[in-house]
Coordinates of C-alpha atoms and ligand atoms in Angstrom, one line a residue:
X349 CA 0.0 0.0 0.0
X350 CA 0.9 3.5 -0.7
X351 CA -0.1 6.4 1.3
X352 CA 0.2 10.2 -0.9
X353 CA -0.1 13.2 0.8
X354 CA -2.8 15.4 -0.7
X355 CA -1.9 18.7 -3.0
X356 CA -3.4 21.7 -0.6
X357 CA -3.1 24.9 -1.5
X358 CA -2.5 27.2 0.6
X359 CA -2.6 24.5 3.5
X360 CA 0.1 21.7 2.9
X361 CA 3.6 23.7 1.8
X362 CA 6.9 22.7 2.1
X363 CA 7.0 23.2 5.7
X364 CA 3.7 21.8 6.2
X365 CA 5.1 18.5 3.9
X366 CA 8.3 18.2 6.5
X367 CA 6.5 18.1 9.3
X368 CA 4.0 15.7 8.2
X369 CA 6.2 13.7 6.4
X370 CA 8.2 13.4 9.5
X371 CA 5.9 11.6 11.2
X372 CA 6.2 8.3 9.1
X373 CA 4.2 6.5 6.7
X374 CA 4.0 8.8 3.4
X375 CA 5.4 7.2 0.0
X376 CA 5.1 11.2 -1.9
X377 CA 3.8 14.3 -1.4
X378 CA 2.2 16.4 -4.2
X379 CA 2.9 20.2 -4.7
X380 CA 0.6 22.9 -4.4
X381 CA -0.3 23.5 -8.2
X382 CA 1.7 26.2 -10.3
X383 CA -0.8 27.5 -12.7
X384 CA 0.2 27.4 -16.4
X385 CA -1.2 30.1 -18.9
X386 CA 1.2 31.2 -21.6
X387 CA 4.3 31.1 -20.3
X388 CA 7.1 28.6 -19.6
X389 CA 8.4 29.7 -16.1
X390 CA 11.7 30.3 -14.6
X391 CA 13.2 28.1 -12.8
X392 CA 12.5 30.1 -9.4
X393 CA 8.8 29.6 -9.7
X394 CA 9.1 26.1 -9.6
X395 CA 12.0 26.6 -6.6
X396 CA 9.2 28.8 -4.5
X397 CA 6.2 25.7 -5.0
X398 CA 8.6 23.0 -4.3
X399 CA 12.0 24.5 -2.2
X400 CA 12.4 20.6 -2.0
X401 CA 14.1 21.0 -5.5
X402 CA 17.0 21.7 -3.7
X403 CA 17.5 18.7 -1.6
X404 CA 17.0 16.0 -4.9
X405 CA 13.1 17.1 -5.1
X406 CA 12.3 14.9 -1.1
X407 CA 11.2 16.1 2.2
X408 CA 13.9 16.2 5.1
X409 CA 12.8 12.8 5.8
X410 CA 13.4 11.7 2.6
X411 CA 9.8 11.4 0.7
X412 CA 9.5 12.2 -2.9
X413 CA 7.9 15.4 -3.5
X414 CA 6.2 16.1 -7.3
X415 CA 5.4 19.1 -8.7
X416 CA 1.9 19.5 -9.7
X417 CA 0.6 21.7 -12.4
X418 CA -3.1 23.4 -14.0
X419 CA -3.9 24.7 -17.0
X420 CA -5.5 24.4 -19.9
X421 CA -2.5 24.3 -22.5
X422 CA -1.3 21.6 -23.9
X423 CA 1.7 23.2 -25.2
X424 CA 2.9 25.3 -22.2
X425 CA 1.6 22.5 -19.7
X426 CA 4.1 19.8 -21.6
X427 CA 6.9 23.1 -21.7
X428 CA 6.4 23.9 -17.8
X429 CA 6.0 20.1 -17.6
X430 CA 9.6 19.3 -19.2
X431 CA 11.1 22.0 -16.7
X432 CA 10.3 20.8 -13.5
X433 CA 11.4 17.2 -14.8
X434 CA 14.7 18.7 -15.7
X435 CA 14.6 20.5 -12.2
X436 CA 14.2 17.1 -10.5
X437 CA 10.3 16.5 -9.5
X438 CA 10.1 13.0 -10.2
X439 CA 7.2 12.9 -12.7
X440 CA 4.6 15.4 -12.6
X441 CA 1.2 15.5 -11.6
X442 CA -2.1 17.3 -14.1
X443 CA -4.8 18.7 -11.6
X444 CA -8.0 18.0 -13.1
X445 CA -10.3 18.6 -10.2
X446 CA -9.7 22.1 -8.7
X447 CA -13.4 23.6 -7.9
X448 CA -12.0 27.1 -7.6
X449 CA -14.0 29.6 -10.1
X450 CA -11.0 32.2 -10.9
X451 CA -9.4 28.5 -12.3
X452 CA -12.4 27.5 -13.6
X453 CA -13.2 30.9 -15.6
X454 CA -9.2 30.5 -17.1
X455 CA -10.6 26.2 -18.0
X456 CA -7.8 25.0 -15.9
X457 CA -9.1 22.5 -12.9
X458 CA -12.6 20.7 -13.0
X459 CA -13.9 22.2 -15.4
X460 CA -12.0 20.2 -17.7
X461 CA -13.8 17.2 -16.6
X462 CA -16.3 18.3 -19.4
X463 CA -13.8 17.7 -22.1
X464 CA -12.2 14.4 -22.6
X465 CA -11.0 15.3 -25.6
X466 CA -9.3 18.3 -24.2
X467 CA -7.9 15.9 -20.9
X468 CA -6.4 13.5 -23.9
X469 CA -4.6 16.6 -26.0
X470 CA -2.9 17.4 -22.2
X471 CA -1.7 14.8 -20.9
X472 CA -0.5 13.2 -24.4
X473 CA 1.6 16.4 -24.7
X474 CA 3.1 16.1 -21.4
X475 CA 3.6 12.6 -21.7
X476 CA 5.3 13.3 -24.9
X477 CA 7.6 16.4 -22.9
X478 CA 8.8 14.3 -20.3
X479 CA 11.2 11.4 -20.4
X480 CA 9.9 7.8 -20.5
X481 CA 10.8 7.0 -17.0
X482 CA 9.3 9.5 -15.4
X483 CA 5.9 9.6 -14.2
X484 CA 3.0 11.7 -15.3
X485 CA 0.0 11.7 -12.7
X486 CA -3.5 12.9 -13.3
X487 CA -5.9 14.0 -10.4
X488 CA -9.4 14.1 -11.2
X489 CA -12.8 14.4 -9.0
X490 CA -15.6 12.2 -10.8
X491 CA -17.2 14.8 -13.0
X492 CA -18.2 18.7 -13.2
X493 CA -21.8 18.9 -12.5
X494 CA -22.8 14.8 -12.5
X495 CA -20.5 11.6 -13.4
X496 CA -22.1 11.6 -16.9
X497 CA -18.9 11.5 -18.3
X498 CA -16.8 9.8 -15.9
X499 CA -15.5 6.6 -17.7
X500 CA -15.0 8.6 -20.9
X501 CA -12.6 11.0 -19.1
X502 CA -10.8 7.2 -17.5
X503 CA -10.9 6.3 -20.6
X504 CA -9.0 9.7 -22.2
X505 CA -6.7 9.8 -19.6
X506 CA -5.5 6.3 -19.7
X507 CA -5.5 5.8 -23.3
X508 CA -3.1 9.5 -23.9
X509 CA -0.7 7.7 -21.5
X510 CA -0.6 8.5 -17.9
X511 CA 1.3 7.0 -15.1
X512 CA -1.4 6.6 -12.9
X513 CA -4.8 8.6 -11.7
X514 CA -5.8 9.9 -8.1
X515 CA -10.0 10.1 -7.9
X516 CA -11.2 12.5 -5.3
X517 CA -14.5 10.7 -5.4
X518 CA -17.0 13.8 -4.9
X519 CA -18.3 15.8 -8.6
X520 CA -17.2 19.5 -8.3
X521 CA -20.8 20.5 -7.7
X522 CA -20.7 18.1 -4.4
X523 CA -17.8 20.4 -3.5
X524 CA -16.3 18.7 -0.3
X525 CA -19.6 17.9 1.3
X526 CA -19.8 14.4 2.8
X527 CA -20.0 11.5 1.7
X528 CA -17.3 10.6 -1.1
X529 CA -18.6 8.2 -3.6
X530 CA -15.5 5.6 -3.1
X531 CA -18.1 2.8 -4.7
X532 CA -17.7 5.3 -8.2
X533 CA -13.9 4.4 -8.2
X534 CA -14.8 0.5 -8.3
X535 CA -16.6 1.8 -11.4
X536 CA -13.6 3.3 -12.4
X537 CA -11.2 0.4 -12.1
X538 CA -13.3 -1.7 -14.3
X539 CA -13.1 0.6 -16.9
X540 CA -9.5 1.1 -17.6
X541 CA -6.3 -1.2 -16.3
X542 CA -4.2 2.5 -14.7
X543 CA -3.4 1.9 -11.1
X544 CA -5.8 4.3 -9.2
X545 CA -5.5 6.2 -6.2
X546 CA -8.4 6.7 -4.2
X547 CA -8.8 9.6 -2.6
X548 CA -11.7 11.6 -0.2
X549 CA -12.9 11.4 3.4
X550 CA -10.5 9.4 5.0
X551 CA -10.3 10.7 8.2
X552 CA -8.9 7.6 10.5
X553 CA -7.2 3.8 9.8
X554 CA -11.2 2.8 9.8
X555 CA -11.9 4.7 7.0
X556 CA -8.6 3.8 5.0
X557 CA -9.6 0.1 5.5
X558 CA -13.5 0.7 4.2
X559 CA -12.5 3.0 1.2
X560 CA -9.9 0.1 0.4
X561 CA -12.9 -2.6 0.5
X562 CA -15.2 -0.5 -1.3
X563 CA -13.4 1.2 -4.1
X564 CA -10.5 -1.9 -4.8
X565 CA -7.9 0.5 -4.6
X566 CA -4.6 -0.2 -2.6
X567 CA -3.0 2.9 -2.7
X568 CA -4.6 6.3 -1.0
X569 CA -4.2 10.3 -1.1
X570 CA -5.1 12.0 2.3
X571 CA -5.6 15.4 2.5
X572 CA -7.6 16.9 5.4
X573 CA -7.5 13.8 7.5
X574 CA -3.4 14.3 7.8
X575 CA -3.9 18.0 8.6
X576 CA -6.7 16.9 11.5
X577 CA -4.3 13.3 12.8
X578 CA -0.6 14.2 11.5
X579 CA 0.5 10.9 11.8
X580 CA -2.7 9.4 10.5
X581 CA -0.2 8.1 7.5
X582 CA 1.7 6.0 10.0
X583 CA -1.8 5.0 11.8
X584 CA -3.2 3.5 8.5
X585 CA -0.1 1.5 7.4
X586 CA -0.8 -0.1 11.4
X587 CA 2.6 1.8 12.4
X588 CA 1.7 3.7 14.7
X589 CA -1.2 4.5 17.3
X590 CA -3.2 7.5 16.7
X591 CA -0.4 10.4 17.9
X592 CA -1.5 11.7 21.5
X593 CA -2.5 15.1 21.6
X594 CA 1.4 15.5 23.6
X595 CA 2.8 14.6 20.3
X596 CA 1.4 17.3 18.7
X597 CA 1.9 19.6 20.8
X598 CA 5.5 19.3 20.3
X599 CA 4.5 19.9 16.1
X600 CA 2.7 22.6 16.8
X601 CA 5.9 23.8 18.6
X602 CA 8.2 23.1 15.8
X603 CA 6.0 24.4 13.6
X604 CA 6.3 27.9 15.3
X605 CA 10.1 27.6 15.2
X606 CA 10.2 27.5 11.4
X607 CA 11.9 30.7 10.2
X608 CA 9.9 32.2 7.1
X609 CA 11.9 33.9 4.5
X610 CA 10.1 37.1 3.8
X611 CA 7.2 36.7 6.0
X612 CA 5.7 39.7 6.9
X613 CA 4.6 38.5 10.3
X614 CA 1.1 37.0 9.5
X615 CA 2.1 33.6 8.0
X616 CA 3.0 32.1 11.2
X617 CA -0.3 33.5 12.9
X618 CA -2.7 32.5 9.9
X619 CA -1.3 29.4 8.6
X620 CA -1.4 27.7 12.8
X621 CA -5.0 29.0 13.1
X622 CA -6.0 27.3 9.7
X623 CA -3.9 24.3 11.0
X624 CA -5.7 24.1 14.6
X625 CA -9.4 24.4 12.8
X626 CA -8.5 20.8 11.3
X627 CA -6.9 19.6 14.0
X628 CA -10.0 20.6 16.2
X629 CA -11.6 18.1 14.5
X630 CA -9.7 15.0 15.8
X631 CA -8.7 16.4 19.6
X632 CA -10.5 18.5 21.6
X633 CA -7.5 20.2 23.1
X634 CA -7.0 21.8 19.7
X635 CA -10.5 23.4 20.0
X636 CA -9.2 24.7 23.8
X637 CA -6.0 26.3 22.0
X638 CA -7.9 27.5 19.0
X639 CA -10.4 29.7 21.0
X640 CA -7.5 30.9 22.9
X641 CA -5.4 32.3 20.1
X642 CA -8.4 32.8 17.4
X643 CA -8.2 36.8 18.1
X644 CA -4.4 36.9 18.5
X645 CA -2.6 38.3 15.3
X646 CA 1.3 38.6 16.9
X647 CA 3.6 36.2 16.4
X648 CA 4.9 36.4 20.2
X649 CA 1.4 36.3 21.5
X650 CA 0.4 33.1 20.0
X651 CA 3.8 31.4 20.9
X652 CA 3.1 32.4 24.4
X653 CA 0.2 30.8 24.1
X654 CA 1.1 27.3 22.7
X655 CA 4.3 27.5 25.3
X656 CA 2.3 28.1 28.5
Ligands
FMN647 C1 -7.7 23.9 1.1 C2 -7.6 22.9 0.0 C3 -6.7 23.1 -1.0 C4 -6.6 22.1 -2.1 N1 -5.7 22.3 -3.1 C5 -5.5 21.4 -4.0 C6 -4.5 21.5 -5.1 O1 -3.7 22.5 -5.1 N2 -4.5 20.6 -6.0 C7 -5.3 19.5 -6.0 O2 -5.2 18.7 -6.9 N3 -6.3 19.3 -5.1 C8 -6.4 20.3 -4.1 N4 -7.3 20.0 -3.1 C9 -8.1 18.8 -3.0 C10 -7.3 17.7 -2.1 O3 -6.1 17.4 -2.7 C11 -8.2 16.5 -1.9 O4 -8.5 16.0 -3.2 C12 -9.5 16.8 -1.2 O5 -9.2 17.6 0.0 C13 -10.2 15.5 -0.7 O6 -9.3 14.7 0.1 P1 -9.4 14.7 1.7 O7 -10.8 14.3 2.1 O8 -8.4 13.6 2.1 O9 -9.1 16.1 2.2 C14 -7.4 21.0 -2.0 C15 -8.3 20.8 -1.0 C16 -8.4 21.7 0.0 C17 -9.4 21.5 1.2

């Protein structure tokens, strides 16, 4: 079994990706996605989504970390695509399922998911771009507005030559209300003979196990569910126990000793109150610090406060 941590932007960066993948049980991490117009980037653009470049494209704990890109393009997707290759990500990875509507307007993300044809032309460019060996990933949710065309996109995406294919099992009108539809990527794996990654709602070993049963896949994304139980990786691969809330305390810690090149003094504050509304969810302690630092915007302030 594999276990991928989930592309989150704005949530899951590189510092985010150390931390997590520190805690055991990851097999590769996916980037926060660069978004590809009409322009081949420089090299530093691909450096500030994935610093990881620099240390042979892994985590400090040594997971592989692959650059994920959006766009409509074929062309400057396979260009951008080639790049990042050359720069070391190990493969890349084609976002097909991002709901946002300034993406959406530019046809990059799930909107896409309308046009097979159009999901073909992309990754059969980019597979073209990059060398042989190298991976090319597509992430797709199970339609736009319905799963009318569901297979047919399966079928476009294996037949232009990807590696593999992630299914966040939810349309992009279901947004990320519960349930996922992990019985739609059984449907799925009949169609087409690409590995799949199943991917949605797993919050706990529990529902790893039951989204394994129901959807046939082996190998799982987490997203959410690692922000809310960091080691919830470790947990599903049996591991580890669930981490005590102790344990995370002491992330939450080295999380605030992370020095931020540039940072104007609100990423620190922002990014641990967006990290302690997830982990709310899975220990109650986290609700007790959140409400205690939620109207704090100082750096020293909240430090105080996770350092009583
Ligand atoms: C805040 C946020 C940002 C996300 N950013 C991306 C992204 O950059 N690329 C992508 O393919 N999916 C993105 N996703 C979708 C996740 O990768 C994942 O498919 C989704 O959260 C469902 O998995 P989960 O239930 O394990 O969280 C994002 C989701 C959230 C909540």
């Amino acid at each position: 079994m594999r276990v991928i941590l989930a592309p989150m932007e704005g949530v899951v960066d590189h510092l985010m990706r150390d931390l997590l993948t520190a805690q055991g049980g990851f097999d590769l991490c996916v980037t926060e996605f660069l978004r590809v117009v009409d322009q081949l980037y420089p090299e530093r653009s691909f450096f500030k989504i994935c610093p990881e470049l620099a240390n042979g494209a892994k985590t400090p704990s040594g997971v592989p970390v692959r650059i994920q890109l959006l766009g409509q393009s074929p062309e400057w997707l396979a260009e951008n695509a080639a790049r990042a290759v050359a720069l070391g990500s190990p493969g890349i990875d084609l976002n097909f399922g991002c709901p946002a509507k300034t993406v959406n307007r530019n046809k990059g993300g799930s909107v896409l998911l309308k046009e097979p044809e159009t999901l073909y032309a992309i990754i059969r460019e980019v597979r073209q771009a990059v060398p042989p060996h190298q991976p090319v990933t597509a992430k797709i949710r199970l339609g736009y507005d319905d799963t009318s065309l569901m297979l047919e996109n399966a079928r476009a995406i294996e037949a232009a030559g990807a590696t593999e294919l992630a299914v966040h099992a939810r349309t992009k009108r279901d947004g990320y209300r519960p349930p996922a539809y992990w019985e739609q990527i059984a449907l799925i794996r009949s169609e087409i003979g690409l590995n799949v990654i199943a991917n949605g709602e797993i919050w706990s070993s529990d529902d790893a196990k039951r989204c394994q049963a129901v959807s046939g896949s082996t190998d799982l994304m987490i997203g959410r569910g690692a922000l809310a139980c960091p080691n919830l990786a470790a947990a599903i691969k049996g591991l580890a126990p669930k981490a005590p809330w102790e344990a995370v305390q002491a992330l939450l810690k080295r999380y605030s000793q992370f020095e931020i090149r540039g940072d104007k003094g609100l990423y620190y504050p922002n990014r641990l109150k967006q990290w302690l509304q997830f982990l709310r969810l899975q220990y109650p302690e986290a609700e007790a610090l959140f409400q205690k630092v939620r109207t704090l915007s100082d750096k020293e302030a909240m430090l105080e406060s996770i350092n009583p």
